[in-house]
GROMACS .gro file of C-alpha atoms in nm:
model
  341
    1UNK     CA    1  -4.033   2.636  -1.061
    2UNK     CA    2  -4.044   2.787  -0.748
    3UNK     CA    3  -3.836   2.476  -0.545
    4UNK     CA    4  -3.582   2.547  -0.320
    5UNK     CA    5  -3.245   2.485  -0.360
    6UNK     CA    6  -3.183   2.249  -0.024
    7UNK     CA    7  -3.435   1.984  -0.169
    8UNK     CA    8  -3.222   1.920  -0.531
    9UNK     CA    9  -2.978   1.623  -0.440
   10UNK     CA   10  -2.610   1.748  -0.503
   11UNK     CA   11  -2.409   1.411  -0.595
   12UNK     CA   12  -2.114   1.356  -0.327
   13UNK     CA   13  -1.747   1.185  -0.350
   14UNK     CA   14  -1.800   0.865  -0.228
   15UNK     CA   15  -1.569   0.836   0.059
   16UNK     CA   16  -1.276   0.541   0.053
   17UNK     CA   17  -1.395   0.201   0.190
   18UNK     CA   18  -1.809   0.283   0.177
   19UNK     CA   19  -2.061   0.122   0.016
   20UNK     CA   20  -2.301   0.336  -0.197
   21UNK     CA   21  -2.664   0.455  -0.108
   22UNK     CA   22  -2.866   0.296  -0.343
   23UNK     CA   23  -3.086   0.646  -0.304
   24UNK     CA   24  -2.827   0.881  -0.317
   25UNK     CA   25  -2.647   1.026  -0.589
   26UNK     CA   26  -2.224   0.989  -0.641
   27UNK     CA   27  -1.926   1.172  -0.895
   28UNK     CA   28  -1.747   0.899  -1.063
   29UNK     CA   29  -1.488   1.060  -1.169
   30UNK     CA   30  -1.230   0.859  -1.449
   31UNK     CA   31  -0.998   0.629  -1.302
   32UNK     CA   32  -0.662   0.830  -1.214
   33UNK     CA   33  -0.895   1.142  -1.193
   34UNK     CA   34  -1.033   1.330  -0.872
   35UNK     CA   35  -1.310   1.565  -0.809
   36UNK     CA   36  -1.230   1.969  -0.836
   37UNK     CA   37  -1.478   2.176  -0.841
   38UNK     CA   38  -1.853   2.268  -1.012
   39UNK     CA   39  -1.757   2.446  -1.323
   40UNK     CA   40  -1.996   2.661  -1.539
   41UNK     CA   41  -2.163   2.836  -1.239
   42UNK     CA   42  -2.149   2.772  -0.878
   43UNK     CA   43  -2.402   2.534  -0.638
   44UNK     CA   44  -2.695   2.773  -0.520
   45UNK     CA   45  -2.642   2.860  -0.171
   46UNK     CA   46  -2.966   2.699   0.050
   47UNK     CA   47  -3.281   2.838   0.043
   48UNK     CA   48  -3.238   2.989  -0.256
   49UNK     CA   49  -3.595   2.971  -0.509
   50UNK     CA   50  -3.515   2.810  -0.840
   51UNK     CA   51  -3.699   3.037  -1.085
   52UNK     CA   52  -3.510   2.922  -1.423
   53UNK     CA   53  -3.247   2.684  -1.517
   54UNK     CA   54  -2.898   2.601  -1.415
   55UNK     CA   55  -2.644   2.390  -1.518
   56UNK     CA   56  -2.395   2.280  -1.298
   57UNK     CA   57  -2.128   2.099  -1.436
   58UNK     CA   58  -1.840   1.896  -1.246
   59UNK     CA   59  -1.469   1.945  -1.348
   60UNK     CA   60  -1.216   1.676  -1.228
   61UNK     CA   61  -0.864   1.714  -1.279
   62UNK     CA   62  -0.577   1.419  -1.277
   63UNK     CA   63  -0.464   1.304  -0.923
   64UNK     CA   64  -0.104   1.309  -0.838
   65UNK     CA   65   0.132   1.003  -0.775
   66UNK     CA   66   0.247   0.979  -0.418
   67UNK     CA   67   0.392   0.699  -0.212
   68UNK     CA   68   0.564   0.692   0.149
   69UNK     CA   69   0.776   0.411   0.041
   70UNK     CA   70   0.868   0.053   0.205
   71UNK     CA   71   1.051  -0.009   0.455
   72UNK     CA   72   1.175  -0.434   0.525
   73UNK     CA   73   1.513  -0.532   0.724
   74UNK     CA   74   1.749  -0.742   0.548
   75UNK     CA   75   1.694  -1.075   0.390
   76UNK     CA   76   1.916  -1.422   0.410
   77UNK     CA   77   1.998  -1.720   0.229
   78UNK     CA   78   2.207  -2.009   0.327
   79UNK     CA   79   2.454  -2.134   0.016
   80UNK     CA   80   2.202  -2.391  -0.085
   81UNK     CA   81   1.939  -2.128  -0.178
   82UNK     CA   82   1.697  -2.190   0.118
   83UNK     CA   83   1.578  -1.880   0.316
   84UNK     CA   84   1.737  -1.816   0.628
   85UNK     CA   85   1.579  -1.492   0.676
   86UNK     CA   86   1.289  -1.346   0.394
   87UNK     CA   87   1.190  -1.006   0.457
   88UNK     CA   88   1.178  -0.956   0.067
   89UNK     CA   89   0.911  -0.677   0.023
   90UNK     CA   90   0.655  -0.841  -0.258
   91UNK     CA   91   0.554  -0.675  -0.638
   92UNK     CA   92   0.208  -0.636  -0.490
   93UNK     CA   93   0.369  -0.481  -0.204
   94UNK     CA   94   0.538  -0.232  -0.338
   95UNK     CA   95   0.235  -0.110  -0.575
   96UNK     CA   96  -0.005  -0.106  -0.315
   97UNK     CA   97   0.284   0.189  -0.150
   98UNK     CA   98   0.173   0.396  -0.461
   99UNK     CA   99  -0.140   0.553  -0.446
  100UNK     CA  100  -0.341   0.857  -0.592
  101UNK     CA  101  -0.352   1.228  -0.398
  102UNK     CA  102  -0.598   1.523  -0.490
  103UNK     CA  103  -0.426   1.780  -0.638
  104UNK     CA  104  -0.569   1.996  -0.311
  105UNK     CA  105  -0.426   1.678  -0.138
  106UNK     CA  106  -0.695   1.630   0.141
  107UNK     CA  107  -0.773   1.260  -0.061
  108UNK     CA  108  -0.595   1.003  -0.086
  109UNK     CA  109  -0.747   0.705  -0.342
  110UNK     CA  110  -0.526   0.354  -0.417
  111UNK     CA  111  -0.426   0.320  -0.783
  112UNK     CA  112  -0.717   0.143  -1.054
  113UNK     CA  113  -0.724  -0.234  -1.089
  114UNK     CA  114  -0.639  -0.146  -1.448
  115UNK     CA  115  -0.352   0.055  -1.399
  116UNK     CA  116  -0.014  -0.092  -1.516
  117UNK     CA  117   0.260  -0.066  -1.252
  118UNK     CA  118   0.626  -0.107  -1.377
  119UNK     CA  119   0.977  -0.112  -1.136
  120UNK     CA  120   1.342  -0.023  -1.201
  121UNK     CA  121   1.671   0.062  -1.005
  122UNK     CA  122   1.855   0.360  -1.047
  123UNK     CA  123   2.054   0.204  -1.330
  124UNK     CA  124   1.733   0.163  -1.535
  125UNK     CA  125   1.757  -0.208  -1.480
  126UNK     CA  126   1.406  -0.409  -1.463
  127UNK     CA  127   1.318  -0.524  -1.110
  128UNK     CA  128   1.052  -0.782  -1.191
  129UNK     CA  129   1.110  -1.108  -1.001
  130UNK     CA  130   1.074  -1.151  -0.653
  131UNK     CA  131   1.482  -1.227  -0.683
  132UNK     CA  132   1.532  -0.885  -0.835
  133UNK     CA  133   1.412  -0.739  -0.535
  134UNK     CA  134   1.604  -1.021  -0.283
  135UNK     CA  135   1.994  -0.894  -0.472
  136UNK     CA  136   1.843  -0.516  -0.353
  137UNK     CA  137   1.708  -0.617   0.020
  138UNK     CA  138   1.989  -0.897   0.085
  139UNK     CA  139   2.182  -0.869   0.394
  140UNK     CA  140   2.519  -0.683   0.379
  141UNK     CA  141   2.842  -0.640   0.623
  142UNK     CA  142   2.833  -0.400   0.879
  143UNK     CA  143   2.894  -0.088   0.787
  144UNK     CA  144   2.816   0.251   0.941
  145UNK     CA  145   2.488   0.282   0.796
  146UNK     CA  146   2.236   0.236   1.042
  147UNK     CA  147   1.946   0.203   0.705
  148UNK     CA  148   2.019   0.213   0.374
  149UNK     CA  149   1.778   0.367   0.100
  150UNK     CA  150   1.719   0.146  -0.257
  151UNK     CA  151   1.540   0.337  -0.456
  152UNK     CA  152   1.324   0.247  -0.747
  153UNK     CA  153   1.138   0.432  -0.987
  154UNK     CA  154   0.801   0.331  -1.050
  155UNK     CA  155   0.630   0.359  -1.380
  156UNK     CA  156   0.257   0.344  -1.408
  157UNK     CA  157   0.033   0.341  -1.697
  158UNK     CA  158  -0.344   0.455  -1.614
  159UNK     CA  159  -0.608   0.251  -1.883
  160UNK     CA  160  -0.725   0.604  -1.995
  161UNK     CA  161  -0.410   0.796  -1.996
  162UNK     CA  162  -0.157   0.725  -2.292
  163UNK     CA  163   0.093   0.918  -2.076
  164UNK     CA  164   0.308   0.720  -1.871
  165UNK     CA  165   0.382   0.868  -1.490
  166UNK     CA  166   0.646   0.833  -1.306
  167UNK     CA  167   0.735   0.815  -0.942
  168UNK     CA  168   1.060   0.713  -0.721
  169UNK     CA  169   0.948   0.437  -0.449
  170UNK     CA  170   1.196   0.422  -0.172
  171UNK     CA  171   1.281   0.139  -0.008
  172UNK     CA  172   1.471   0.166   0.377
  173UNK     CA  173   1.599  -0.144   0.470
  174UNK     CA  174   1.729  -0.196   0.825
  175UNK     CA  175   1.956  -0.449   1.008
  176UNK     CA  176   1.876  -0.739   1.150
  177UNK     CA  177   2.144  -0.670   1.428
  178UNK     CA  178   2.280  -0.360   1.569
  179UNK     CA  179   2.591  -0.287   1.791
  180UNK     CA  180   2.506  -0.171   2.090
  181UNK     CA  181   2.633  -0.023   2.417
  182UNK     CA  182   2.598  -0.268   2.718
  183UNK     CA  183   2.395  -0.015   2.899
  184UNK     CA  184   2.160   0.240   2.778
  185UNK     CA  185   1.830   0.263   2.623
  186UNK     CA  186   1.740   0.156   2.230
  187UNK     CA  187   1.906   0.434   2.023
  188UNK     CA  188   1.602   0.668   1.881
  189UNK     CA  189   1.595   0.614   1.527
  190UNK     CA  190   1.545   0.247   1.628
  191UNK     CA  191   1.276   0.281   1.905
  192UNK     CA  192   1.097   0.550   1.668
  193UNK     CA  193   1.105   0.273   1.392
  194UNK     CA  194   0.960  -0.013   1.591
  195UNK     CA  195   0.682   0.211   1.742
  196UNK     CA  196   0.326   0.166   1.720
  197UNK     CA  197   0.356   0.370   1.389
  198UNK     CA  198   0.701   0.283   1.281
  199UNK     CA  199   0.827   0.154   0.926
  200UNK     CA  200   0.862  -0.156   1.122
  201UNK     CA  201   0.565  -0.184   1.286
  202UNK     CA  202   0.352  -0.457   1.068
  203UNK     CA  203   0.663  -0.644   0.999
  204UNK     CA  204   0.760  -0.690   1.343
  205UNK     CA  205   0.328  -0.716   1.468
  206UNK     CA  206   0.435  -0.498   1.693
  207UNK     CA  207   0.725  -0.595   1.900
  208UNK     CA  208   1.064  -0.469   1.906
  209UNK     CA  209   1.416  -0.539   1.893
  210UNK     CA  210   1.582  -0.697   2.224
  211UNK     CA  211   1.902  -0.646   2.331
  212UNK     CA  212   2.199  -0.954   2.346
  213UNK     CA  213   2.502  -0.916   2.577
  214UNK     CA  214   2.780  -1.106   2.585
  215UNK     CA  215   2.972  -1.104   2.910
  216UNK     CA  216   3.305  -1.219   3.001
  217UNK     CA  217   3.374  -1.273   3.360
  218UNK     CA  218   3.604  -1.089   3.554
  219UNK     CA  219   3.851  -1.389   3.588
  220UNK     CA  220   3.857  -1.372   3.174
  221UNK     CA  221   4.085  -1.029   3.286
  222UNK     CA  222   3.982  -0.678   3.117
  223UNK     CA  223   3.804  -0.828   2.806
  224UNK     CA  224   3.485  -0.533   2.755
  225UNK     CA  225   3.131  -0.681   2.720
  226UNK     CA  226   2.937  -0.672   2.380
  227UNK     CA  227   2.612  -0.584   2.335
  228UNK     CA  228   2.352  -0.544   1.999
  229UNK     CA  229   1.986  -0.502   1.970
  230UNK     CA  230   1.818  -0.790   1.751
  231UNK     CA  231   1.520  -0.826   1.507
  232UNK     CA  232   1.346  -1.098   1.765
  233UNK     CA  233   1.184  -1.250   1.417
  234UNK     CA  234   1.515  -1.277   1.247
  235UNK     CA  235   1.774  -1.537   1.297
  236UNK     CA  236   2.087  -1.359   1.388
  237UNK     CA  237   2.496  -1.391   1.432
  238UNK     CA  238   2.625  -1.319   1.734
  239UNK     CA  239   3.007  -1.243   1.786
  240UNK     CA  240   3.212  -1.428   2.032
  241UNK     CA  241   3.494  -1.286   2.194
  242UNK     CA  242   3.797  -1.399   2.160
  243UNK     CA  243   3.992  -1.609   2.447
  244UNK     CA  244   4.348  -1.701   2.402
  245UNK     CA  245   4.412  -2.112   2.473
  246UNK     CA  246   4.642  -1.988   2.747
  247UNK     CA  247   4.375  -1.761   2.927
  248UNK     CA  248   4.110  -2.037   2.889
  249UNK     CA  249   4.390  -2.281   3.071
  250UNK     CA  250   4.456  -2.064   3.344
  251UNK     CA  251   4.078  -1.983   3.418
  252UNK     CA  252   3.909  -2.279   3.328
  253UNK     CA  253   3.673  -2.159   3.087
  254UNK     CA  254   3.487  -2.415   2.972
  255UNK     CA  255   3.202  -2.302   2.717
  256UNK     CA  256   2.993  -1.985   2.706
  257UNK     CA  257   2.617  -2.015   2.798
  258UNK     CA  258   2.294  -1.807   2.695
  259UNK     CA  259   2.112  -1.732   3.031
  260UNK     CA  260   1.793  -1.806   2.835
  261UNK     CA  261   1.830  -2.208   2.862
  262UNK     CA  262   1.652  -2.240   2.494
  263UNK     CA  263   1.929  -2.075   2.337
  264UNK     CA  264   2.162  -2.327   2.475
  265UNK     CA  265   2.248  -2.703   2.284
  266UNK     CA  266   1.971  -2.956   2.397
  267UNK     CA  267   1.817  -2.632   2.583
  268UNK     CA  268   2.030  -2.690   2.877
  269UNK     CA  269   2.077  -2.515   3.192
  270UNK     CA  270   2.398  -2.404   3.177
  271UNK     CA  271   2.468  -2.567   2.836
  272UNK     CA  272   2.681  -2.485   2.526
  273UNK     CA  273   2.576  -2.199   2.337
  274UNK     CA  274   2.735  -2.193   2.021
  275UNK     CA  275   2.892  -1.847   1.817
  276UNK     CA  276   2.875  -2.103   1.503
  277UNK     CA  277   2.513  -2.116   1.452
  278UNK     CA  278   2.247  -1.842   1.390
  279UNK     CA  279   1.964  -1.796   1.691
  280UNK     CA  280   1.682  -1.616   1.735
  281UNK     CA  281   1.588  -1.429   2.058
  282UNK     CA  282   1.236  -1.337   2.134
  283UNK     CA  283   1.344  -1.153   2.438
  284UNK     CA  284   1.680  -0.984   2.635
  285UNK     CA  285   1.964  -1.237   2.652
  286UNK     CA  286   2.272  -1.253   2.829
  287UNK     CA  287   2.567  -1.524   2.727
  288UNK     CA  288   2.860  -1.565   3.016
  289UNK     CA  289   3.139  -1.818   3.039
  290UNK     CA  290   3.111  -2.134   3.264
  291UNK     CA  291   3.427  -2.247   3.425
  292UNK     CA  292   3.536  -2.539   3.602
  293UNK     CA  293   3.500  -2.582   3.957
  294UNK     CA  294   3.856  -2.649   4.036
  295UNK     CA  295   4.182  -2.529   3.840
  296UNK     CA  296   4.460  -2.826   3.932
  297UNK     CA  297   4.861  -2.686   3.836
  298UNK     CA  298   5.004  -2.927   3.721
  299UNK     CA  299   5.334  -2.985   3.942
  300UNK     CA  300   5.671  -3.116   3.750
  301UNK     CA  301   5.748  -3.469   3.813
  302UNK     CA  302   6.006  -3.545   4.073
  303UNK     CA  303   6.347  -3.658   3.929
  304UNK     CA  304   6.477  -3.985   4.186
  305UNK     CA  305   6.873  -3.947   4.299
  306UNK     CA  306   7.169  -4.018   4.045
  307UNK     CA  307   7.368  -4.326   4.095
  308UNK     CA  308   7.746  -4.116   3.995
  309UNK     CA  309   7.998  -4.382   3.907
  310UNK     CA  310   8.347  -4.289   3.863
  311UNK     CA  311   8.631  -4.547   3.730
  312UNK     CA  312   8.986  -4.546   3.721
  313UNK     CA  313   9.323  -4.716   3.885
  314UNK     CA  314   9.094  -4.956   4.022
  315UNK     CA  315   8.914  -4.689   4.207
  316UNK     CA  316   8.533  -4.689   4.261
  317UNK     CA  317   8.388  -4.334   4.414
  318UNK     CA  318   8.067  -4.386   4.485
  319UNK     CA  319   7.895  -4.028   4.531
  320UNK     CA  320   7.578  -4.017   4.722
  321UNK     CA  321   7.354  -3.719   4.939
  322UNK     CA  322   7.178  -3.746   5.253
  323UNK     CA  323   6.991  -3.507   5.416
  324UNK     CA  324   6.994  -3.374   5.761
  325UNK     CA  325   6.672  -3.179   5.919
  326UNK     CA  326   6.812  -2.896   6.151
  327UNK     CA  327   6.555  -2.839   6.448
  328UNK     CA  328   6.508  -2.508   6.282
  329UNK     CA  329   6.374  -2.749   6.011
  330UNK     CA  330   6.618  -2.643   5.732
  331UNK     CA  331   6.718  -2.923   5.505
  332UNK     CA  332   7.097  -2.941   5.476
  333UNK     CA  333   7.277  -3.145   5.245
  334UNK     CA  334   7.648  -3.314   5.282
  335UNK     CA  335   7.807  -3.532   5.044
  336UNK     CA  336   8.107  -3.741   5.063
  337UNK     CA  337   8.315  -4.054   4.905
  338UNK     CA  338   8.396  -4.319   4.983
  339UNK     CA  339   8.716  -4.450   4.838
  340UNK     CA  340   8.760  -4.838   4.788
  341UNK     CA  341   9.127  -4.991   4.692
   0.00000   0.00000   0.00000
């Protein structure tokens, strides 16, 4: 009796990430639960004197579900089963996107160890395996979609909560490879997405996509340059462009080479890149025809002079040119027989 109210230790939320006080006092609210308020009567403002009892009682109330989703590029596999490219978001991955929100929502807590966490597509289908997720992340023909959305609905069972909650978990996959014009900066949904904060962020550790051209040379005629931005940790396809045999005749195109010399077959200066296989560039690349030095015509083969024979009435005609040079140096040609009895 007769204490003031500063000196009576009011428990606290203990804050995400911190270690207790051993001296101080915390809520523990239920798993799935988050402080509200003191219910029964308010705390006594300070310096108030404490002259009787009070009870002061603390009221929690059940946290909402929220999540911010995933976000991955697209995922590979050669036709032997063996991972070309696995950016396959993991089970554990996509539960740790779920997480607990005050109903005031100023905290933000990650789901109970005990909590049950279940996944299916919009079809109601279990997604369970880590090659349930792989048929929803795998990599698809281009299309106009710069990212495509899979969503999933997440179904989570709290230890002390018969209810089950639901929540739909999002998953934005991007491409490993967009077109892009040969000039011009990265297009902004891409730049915002490989940012310091972007969905891509941790997958990429904080690089971003660089740009591939492939250049024709001016002798190759009118033929446009192509250009596409690249997941540098992804092996990608690059398109060649198409030469006719009769163009690469006439100009002597020989093979196409990256400018970066790694890209090239035995990492070659000027070697063969090659359109067959899948690279993967860690920084801007260009790829440009090499021609041969010289272009020969080939010339037609010269035909030697006819021998003409002509028989009959024991005539022979034999028919045969020569050539005269003119000073003017104009070739003229006579002919004439010669008739033998």
């Amino acid at each position: 009796k007769g204490l003031k109210s500063d000196l009576l230790p009011v428990p606290q939320e203990l804050e995400n990430g911190k270690k207790p006080d051993e001296n101080k006092y915390y809520l523990t609210p239920e798993e799935g639960k988050s402080f509200k308020k003191w219910d029964k009567e308010p705390l006594l403002s300070p310096g108030t004197e404490i002259n009787e009892n009070h009870i002061f009682t603390a009221q929690f109330d059940w946290s909402d579900l929220m999540t911010k989703g995933v976000a991955t590029t697209e995922s590979s596999k050669a036709p032997d089963g063996t991972w070309i490219n696995n950016f396959v978001p993991t089970l554990d991955e996509l539960r740790a996107a779920i997480q607990l929100q005050s109903k005031d929502k100023t905290k933000i807590t990650k789901l109970p160890d005990d909590a049950t966490v279940e996944f299916v597509d919009e079809n109601g289908t279990p997604v369970a395996t880590p090659d349930d997720l792989y048929k929803l992340v795998k990599e698809e023909p281009d299309s106009n979609e710069l990212v495509r959305t899979v969503k999933l609905k997440a179904k989570v069972k709290f230890a002390s909560r018969e209810k089950i909650e639901e929540i739909e978990l999002p998953i934005r996959v991007y491409k490993n490879r967009y077109d892009a014009p040969p000039t011009g900066a990265m297009p902004d949904f891409l730049k915002q997405a490989t940012g310091p904060h972007g969905d891509l962020a941790k997958l990429l550790d904080g690089k971003t996509y660089v740009k591939v051209t492939v250049n024709p040379s001016s002798r190759l005629g009118k033929l446009p340059p192509k250009s596409y931005w690249v997941n540098p940790k992804a092996w990608v396809e690059i398109p060649e462009i198409a030469v006719s045999d009769k163009d690469k005749a006439a100009t002597g195109l020989k093979h196409w080479s990256a400018n970066k010399a790694t890209q090239n077959e035995g990492q070659a200066k000027l070697g063969v890149y090659d359109f067959m296989k899948r690279h993967k560039f860690s920084e801007d690349t260009e790829i440009t025809p090499v021609f041969v030095e010289k272009v020969v015509t080939p010339v037609p083969e010269k035909k030697p002079n006819k021998l003409i024979v002509a028989t009959g009435a024991n005539v022979l005609v034999y028919l045969y040119a020569a050539t005269l040079f003119t000073v003017a140096g104009i070739a003229l040609v006579i002919s004439r027989t010669r008739r033998k009895a």
